[in-house]
PDB file of C-alpha atoms in Angstrom:
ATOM      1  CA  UNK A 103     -17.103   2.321  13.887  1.00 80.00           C
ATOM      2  CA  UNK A 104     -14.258   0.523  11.325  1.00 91.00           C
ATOM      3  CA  UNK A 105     -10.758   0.359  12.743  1.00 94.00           C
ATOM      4  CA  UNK A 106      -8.485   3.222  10.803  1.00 94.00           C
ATOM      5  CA  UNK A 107      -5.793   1.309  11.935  1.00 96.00           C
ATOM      6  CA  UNK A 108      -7.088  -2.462  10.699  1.00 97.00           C
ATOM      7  CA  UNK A 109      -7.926  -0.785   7.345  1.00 97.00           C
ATOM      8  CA  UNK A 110      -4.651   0.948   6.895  1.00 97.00           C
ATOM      9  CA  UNK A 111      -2.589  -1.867   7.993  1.00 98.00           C
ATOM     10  CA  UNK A 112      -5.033  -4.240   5.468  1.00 98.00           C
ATOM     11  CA  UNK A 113      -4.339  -1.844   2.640  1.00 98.00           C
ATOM     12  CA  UNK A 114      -0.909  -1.519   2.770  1.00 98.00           C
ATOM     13  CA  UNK A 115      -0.551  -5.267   2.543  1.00 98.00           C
ATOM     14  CA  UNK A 116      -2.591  -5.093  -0.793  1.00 98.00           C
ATOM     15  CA  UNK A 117      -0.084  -2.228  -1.690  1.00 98.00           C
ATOM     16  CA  UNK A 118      -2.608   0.885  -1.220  1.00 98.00           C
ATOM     17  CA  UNK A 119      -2.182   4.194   0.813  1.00 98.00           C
ATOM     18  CA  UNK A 120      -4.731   5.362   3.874  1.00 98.00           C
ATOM     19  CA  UNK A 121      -5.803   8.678   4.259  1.00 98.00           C
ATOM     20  CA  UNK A 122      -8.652  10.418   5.900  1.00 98.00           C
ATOM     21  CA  UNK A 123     -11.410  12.457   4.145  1.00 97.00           C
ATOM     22  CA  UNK A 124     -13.859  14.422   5.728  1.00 98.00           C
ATOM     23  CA  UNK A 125     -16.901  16.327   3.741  1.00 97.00           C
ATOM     24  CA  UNK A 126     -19.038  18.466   5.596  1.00 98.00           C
ATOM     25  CA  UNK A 127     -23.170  17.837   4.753  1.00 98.00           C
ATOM     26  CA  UNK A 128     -24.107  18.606   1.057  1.00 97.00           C
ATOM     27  CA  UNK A 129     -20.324  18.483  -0.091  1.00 98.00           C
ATOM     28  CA  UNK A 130     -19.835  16.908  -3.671  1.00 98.00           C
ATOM     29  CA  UNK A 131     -16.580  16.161  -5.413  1.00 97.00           C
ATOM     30  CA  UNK A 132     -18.153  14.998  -9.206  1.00 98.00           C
ATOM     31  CA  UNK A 133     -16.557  13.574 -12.462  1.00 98.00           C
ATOM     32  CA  UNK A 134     -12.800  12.439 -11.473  1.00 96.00           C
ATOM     33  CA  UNK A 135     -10.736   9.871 -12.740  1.00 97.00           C
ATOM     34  CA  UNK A 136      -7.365   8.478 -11.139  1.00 96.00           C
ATOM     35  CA  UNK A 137      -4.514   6.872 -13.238  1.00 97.00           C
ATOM     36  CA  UNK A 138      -4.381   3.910 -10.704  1.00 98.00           C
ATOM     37  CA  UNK A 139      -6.974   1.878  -8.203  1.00 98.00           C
ATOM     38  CA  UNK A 140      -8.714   3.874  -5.520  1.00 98.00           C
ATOM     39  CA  UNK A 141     -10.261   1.988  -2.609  1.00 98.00           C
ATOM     40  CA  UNK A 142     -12.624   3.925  -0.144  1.00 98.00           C
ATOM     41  CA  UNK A 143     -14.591   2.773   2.847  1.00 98.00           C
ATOM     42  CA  UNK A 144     -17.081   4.918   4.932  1.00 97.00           C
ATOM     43  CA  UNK A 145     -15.838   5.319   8.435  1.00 97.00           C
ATOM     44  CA  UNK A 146     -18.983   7.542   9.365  1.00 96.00           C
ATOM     45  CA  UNK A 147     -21.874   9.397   7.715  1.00 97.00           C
ATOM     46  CA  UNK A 148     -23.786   9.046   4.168  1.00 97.00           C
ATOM     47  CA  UNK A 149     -21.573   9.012   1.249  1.00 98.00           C
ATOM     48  CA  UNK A 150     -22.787   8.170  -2.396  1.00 98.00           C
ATOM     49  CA  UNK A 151     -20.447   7.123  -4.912  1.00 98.00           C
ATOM     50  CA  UNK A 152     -20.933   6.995  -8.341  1.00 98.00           C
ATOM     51  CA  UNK A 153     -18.385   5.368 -10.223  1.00 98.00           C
ATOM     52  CA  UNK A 154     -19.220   5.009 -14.121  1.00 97.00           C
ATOM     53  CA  UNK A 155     -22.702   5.764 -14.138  1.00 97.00           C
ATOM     54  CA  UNK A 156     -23.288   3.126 -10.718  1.00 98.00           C
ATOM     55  CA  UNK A 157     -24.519   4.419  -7.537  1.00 98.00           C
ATOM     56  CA  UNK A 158     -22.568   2.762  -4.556  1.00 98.00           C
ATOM     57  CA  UNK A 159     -23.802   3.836  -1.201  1.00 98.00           C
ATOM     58  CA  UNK A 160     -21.730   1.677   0.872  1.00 97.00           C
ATOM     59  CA  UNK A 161     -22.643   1.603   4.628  1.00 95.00           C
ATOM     60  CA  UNK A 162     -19.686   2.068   7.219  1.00 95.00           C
ATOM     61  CA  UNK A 163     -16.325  -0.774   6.751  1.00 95.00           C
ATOM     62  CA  UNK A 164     -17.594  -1.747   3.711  1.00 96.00           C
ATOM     63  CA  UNK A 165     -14.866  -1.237   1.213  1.00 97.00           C
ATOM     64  CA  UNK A 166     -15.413   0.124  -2.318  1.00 98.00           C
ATOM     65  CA  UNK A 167     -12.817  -0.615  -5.138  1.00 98.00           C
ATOM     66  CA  UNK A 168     -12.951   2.210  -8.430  1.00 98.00           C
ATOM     67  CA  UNK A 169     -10.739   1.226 -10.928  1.00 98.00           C
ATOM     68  CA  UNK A 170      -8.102   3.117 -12.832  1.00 98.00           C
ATOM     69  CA  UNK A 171      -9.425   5.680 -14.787  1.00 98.00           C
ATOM     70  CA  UNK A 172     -13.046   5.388 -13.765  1.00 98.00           C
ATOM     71  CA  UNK A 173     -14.773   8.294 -13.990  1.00 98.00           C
ATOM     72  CA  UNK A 174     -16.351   8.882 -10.830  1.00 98.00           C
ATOM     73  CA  UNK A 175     -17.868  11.309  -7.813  1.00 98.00           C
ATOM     74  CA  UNK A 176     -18.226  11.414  -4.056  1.00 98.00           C
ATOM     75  CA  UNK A 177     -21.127  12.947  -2.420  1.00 98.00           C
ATOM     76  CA  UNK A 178     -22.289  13.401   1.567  1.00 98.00           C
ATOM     77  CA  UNK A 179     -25.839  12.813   1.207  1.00 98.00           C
ATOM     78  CA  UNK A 180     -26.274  12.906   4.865  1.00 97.00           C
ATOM     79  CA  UNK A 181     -27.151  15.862   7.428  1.00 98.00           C
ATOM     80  CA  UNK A 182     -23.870  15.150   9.395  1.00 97.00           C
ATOM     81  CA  UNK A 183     -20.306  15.168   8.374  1.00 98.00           C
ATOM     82  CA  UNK A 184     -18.647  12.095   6.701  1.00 98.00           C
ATOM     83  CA  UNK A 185     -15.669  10.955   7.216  1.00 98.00           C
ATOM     84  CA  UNK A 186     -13.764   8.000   4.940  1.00 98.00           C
ATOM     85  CA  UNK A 187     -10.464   6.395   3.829  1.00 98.00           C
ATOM     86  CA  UNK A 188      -9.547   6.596   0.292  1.00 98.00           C
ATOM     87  CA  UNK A 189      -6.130   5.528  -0.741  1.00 98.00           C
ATOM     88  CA  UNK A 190      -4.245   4.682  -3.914  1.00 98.00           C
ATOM     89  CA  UNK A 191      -2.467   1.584  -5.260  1.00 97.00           C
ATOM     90  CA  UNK A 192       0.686   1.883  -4.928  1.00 94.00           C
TER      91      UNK A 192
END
């Protein structure tokens, strides 16, 4: 599993927040957009993100950049619950 703690500490040094988001199986957030850069990385589970039409289904530690105002949505694809960092630029 990624290190919360690496990722956080690597994030804040590229001037982005850390938080922890959990979606249980089946759970969909669709069509957002963010004044500012959003990174997210999978810590566990199946997430697909779509971000401006482009399917991303990064695999645990990878790290996913969606740019200001990009419109985008999260989804668990997976039977289990996901859990992964988003945070913003600062």
């Amino acid at each position: 599993m990624p290190d919360r703690q690496q990722i956080a500490a690597d994030w804040a040094a590229r001037g982005f927040t850390c938080d922890l988001w959990t979606d249980p199986p089946s759970q969909s957030w669709e069509d957002f957009t963010h004044a500012t850069d959003e990174l997210v990385t999978v810590l566990a589970g199946d997430m697909e993100f779509e971000v401006q039409g482009r399917v991303h289904h990064p695999q645990p530690g990878e790290e996913l950049l969606i740019p200001a105002g990009a419109v985008h949505s999260a989804r668990n694809i997976g039977s289990t619950t996901a859990r992964w960092l988003y945070g913003y630029r600062e």
